[in-house]
Coordinates of C-alpha atoms in Angstrom, one line a residue:
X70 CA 167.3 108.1 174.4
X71 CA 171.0 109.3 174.5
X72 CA 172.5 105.9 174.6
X73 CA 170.1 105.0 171.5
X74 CA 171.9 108.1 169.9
X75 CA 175.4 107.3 170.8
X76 CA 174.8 103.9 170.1
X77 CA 173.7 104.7 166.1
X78 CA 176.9 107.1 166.2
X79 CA 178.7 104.4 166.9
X80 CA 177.5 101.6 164.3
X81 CA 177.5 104.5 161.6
X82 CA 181.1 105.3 162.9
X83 CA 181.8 101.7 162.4
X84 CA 180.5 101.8 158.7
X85 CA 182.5 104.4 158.4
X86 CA 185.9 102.7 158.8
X87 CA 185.8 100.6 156.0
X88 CA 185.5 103.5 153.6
X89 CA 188.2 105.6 155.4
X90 CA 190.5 102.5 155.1
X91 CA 190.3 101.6 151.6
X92 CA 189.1 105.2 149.8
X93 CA 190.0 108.2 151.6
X94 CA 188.9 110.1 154.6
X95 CA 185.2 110.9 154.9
X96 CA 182.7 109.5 152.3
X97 CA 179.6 109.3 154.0
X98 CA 178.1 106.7 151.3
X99 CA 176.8 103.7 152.6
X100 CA 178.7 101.1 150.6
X101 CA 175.7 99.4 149.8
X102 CA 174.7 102.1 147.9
X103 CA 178.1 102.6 146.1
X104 CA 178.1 100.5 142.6
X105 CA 180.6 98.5 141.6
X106 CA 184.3 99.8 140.8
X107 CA 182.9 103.2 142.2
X108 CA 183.8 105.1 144.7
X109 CA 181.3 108.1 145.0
X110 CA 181.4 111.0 147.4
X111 CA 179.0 112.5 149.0
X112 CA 180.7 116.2 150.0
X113 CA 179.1 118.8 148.3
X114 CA 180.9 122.6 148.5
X115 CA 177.8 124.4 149.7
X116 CA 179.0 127.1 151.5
X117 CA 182.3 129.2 151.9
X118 CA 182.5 131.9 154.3
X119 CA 184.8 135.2 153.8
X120 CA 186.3 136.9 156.4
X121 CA 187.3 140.3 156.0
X122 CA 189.8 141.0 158.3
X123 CA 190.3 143.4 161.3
X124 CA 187.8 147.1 161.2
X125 CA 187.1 149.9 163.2
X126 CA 186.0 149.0 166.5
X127 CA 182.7 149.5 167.5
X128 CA 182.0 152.1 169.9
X129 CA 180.2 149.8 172.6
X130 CA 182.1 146.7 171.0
X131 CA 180.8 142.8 172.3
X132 CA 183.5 141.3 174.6
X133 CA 186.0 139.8 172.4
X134 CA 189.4 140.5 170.8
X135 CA 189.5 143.3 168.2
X136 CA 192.2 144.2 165.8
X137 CA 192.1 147.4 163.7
X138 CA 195.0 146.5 161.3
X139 CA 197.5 147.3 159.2
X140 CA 198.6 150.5 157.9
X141 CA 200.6 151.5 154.8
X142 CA 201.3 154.9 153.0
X143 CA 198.0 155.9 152.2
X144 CA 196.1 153.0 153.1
X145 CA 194.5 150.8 156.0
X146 CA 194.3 146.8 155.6
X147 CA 190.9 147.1 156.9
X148 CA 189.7 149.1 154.1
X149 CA 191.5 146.8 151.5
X150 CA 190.2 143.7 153.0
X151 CA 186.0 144.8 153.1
X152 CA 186.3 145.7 148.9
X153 CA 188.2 142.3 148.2
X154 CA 185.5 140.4 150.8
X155 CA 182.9 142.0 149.0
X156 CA 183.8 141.6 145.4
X157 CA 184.8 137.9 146.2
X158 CA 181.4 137.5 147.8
X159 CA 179.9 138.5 144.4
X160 CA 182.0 136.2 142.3
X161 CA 181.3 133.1 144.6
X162 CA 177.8 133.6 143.9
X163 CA 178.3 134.0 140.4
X164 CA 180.6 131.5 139.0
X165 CA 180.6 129.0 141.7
X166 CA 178.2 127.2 141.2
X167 CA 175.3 126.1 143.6
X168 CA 178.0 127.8 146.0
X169 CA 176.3 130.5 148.6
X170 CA 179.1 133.1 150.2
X171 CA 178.8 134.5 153.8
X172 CA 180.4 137.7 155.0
X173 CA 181.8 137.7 158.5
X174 CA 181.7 141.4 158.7
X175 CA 180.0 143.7 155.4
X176 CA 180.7 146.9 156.8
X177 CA 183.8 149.1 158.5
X178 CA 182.9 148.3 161.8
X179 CA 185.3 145.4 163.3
X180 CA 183.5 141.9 164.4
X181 CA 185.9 140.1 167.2
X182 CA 187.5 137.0 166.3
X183 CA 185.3 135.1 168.3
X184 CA 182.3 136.3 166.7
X185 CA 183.3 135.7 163.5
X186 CA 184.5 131.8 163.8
X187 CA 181.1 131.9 165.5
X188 CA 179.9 132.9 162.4
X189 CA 181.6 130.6 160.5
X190 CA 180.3 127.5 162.2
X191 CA 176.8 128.7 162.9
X192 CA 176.3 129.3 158.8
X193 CA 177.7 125.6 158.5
X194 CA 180.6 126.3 156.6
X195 CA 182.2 124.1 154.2
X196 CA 185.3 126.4 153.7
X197 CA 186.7 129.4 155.2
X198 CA 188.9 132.2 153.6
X199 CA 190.4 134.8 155.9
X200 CA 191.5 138.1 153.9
X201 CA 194.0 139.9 155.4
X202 CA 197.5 142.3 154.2
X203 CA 200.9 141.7 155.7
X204 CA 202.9 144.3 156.8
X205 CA 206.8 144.6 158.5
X206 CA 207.6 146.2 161.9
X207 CA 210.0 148.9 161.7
X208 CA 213.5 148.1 161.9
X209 CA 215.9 149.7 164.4
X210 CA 219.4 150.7 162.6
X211 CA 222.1 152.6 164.4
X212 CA 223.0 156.0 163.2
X213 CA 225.7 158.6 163.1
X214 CA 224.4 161.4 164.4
X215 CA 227.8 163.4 165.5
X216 CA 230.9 163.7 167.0
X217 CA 232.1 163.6 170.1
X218 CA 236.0 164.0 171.2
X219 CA 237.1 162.9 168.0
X220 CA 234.7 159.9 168.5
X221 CA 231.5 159.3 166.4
X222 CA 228.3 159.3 167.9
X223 CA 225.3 157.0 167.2
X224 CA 222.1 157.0 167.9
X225 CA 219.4 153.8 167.7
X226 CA 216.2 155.2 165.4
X227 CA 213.7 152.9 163.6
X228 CA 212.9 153.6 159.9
X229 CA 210.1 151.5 158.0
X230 CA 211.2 148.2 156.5
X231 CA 209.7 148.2 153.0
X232 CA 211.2 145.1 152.0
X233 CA 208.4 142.6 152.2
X234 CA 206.4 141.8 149.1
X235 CA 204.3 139.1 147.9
X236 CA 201.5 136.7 149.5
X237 CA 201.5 134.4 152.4
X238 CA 199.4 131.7 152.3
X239 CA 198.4 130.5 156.6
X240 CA 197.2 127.6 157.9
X241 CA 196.4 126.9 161.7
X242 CA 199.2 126.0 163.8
X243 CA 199.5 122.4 165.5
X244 CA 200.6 124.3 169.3
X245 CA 196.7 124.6 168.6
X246 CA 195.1 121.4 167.9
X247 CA 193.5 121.1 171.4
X248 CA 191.4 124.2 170.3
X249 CA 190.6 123.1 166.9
X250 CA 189.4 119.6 168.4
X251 CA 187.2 121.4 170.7
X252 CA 185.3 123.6 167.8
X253 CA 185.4 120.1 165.5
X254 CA 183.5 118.6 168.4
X255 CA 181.1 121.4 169.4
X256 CA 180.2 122.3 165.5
X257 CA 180.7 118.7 163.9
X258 CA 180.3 115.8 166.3
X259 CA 177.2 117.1 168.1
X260 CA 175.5 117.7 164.8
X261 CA 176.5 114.2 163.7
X262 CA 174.8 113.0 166.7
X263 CA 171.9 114.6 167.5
X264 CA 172.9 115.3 171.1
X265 CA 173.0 119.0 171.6
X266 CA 173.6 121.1 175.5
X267 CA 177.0 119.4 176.0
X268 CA 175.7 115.8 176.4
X269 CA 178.1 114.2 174.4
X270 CA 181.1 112.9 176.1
X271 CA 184.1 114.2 175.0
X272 CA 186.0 111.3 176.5
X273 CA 184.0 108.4 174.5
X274 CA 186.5 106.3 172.3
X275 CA 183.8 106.9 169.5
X276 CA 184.1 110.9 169.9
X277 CA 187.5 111.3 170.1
X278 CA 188.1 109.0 166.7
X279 CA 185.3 111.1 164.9
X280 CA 187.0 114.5 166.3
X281 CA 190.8 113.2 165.4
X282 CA 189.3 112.0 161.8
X283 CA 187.3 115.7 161.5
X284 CA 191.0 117.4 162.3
X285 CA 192.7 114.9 159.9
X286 CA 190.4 115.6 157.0
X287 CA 190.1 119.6 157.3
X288 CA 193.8 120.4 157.5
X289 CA 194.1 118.5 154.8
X290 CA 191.7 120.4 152.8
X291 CA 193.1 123.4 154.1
X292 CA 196.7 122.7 152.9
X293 CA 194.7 121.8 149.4
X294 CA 193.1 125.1 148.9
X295 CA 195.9 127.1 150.2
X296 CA 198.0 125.5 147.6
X297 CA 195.5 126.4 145.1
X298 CA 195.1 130.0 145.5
X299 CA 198.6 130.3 145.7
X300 CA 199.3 128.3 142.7
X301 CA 196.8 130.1 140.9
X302 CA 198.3 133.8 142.5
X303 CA 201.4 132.7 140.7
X304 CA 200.8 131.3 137.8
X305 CA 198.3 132.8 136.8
X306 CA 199.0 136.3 138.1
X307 CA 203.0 136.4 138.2
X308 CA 203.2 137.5 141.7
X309 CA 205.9 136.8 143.9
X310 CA 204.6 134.2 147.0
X311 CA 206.4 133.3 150.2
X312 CA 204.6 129.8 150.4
X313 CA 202.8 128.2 153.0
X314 CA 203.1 128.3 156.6
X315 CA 201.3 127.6 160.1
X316 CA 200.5 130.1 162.2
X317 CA 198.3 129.9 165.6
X318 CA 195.3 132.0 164.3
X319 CA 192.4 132.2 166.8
X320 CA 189.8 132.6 163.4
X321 CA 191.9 129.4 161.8
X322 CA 191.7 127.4 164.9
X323 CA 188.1 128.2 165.8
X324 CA 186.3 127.9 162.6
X325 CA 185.6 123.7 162.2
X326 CA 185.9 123.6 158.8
X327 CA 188.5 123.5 156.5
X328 CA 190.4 127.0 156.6
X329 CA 192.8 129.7 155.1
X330 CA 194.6 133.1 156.0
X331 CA 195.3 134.8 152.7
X332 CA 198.1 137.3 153.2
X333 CA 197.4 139.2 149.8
X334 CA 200.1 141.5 150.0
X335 CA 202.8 143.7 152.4
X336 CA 200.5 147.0 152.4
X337 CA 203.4 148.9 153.6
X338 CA 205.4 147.9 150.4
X339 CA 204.5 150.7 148.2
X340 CA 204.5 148.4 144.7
X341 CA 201.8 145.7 146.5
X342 CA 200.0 148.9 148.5
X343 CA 199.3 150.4 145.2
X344 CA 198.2 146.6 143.4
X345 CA 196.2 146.2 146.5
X346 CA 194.4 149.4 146.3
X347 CA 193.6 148.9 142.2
X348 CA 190.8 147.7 140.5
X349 CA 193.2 145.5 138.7
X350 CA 194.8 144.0 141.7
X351 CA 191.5 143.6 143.2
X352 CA 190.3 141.7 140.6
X353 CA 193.2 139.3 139.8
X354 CA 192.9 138.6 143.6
X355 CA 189.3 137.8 143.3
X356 CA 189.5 135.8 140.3
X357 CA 192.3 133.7 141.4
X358 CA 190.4 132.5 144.5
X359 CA 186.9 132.1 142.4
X360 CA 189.5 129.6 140.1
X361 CA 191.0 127.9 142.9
X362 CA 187.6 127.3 145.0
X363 CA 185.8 126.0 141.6
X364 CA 189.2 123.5 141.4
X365 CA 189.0 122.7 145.0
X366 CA 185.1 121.6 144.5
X367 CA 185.3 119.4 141.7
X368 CA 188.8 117.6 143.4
X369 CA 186.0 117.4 146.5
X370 CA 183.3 116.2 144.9
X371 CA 184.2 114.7 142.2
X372 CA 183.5 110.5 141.4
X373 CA 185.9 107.9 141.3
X374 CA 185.8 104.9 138.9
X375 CA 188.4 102.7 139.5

């Protein structure tokens, strides 16, 4: 029965090729079906899961790693993300349409980050958003503090480093493909087989194409909605952005679907802890991801006539 299975993988796999070749990766269309000087695509944006990062942790927490955040002035990050999770979950539903949002965590208690790629992939994500605020270590600046024999005397002390402002836009490092592959084939391949308990061989020509094309498509997409939120952060709302940039992000590289850290602001800044913190700010956020996701869906699903 298992052979019969990988055998279908593999003539469907095969069907695939031609599609990849001369479209683009992944349209799951037989080309039978695809009329003439069209190229139609399948993918539909179904759902997009929001990740509120870090919490308090639990008092008898899960195994796991926990993180409780960021902290600025008057503020926590933890805080800041849940009420921009929350009001994006809202808008998602609302003007996204057909579009359902899932919450990794809804309340202050902390969810480790292997729960909540485990969340992620067992909702069948189509797209994952990781909200999070930056934040600078202290710096450590010599000062005078007396003298000494006609000789001043300094002392090492570390002061707060205000100085970073803006959004950061991550996507999962490379150092951590090997991880990434292993969620693609646990979450993706399985399900496109049939074959569930481990059964499928990870060493299988057929799997390891299917899991390289997986990793191909999604940090592709992830680079695509990155880009979007922060052209539409920008643009749209004037604020400053340090780009894009890979990190190796256990939540990034875990989740099998296309992915994003959203660095929404340095909460220790006190100009972005206060935008963070506003209605306003809160708002503008929100709406400038809604924008980019609804941007990202119809560039995803959108049909081709040559």
């Amino acid at each position: 029965m298992k052979n019969k299975i990988l055998n279908r993988l593999k003539r469907t796999i095969c069907g695939f090729a031609t599609i990849l070749t001369c479209f683009s990766l992944f349209s799951f269309t037989p080309t039978y079906l695809v009329k003439k000087d069209t190229v139609v695509n399948s993918f539909k944006l179904k759902t997009v899961i929001i990740d509120a990062g870090h919490g308090v942790k639990p008092t008898n927490p899960a195994p796991g790693h926990y993180s409780p955040g960021a902290g600025g002035s008057f503020s926590n990050e933890r805080n800041v993300t849940l009420a921009i999770a929350l009001k994006l979950q809202k808008a998602i539903e609302k003007d996204v349409e057909g579009v359902k949002a899932v919450l990794t965590r809804t309340t202050q208690e902390d969810v480790s980050f292997e729960r909540r790629a485990e969340i992620a992939n067992q909702n069948k994500g189509n797209l994952f958003i990781s909200i999070h605020c930056n934040s600078l270590s202290d710096r450590v600046v010599r000062e005078r503090v007396s003298t000494k024999r006609g000789k001043a005397v300094y002392k090492s002390v570390r002061v707060p480093d205000r100085s970073g402002k803006g959004v950061l836009m991550l996507v999962y490092g490379l150092h951590r493909s090997r991880e990434e592959q292993n969620a693609i084939k646990n979450n993706q391949v399985e399900d496109e087989s049939g074959i569930e308990g481990g059964a499928l061989d990870p060493n299988d020509p057929i799997v390891v194409i299917l899991t390289d094309a997986y990793m191909r498509k999604f940090r592709k997409q992830s680079i695509k909605i990155a880009n979007l939120i922060n052209d539409e952060i920008v643009g749209t709302n004037g604020r400053r952005s340090e780009g894009l940039r890979e990190q190796g992000l256990y939540v990034l590289c875990h989740s099998a679907m296309p992915s994003v850290l959203f660095e929404t602001g340095y909460i220790n800044n006190p100009e972005d802890e206060e935008y963070l913190n506003s209605e306003e700010g809160q708002t503008e956020i929100v709406n400038s991801i809604v924008r980019a996701i609804n941007k990202y869906k119809v560039q995803m699903e959108q049909v081709t006539a040559n």
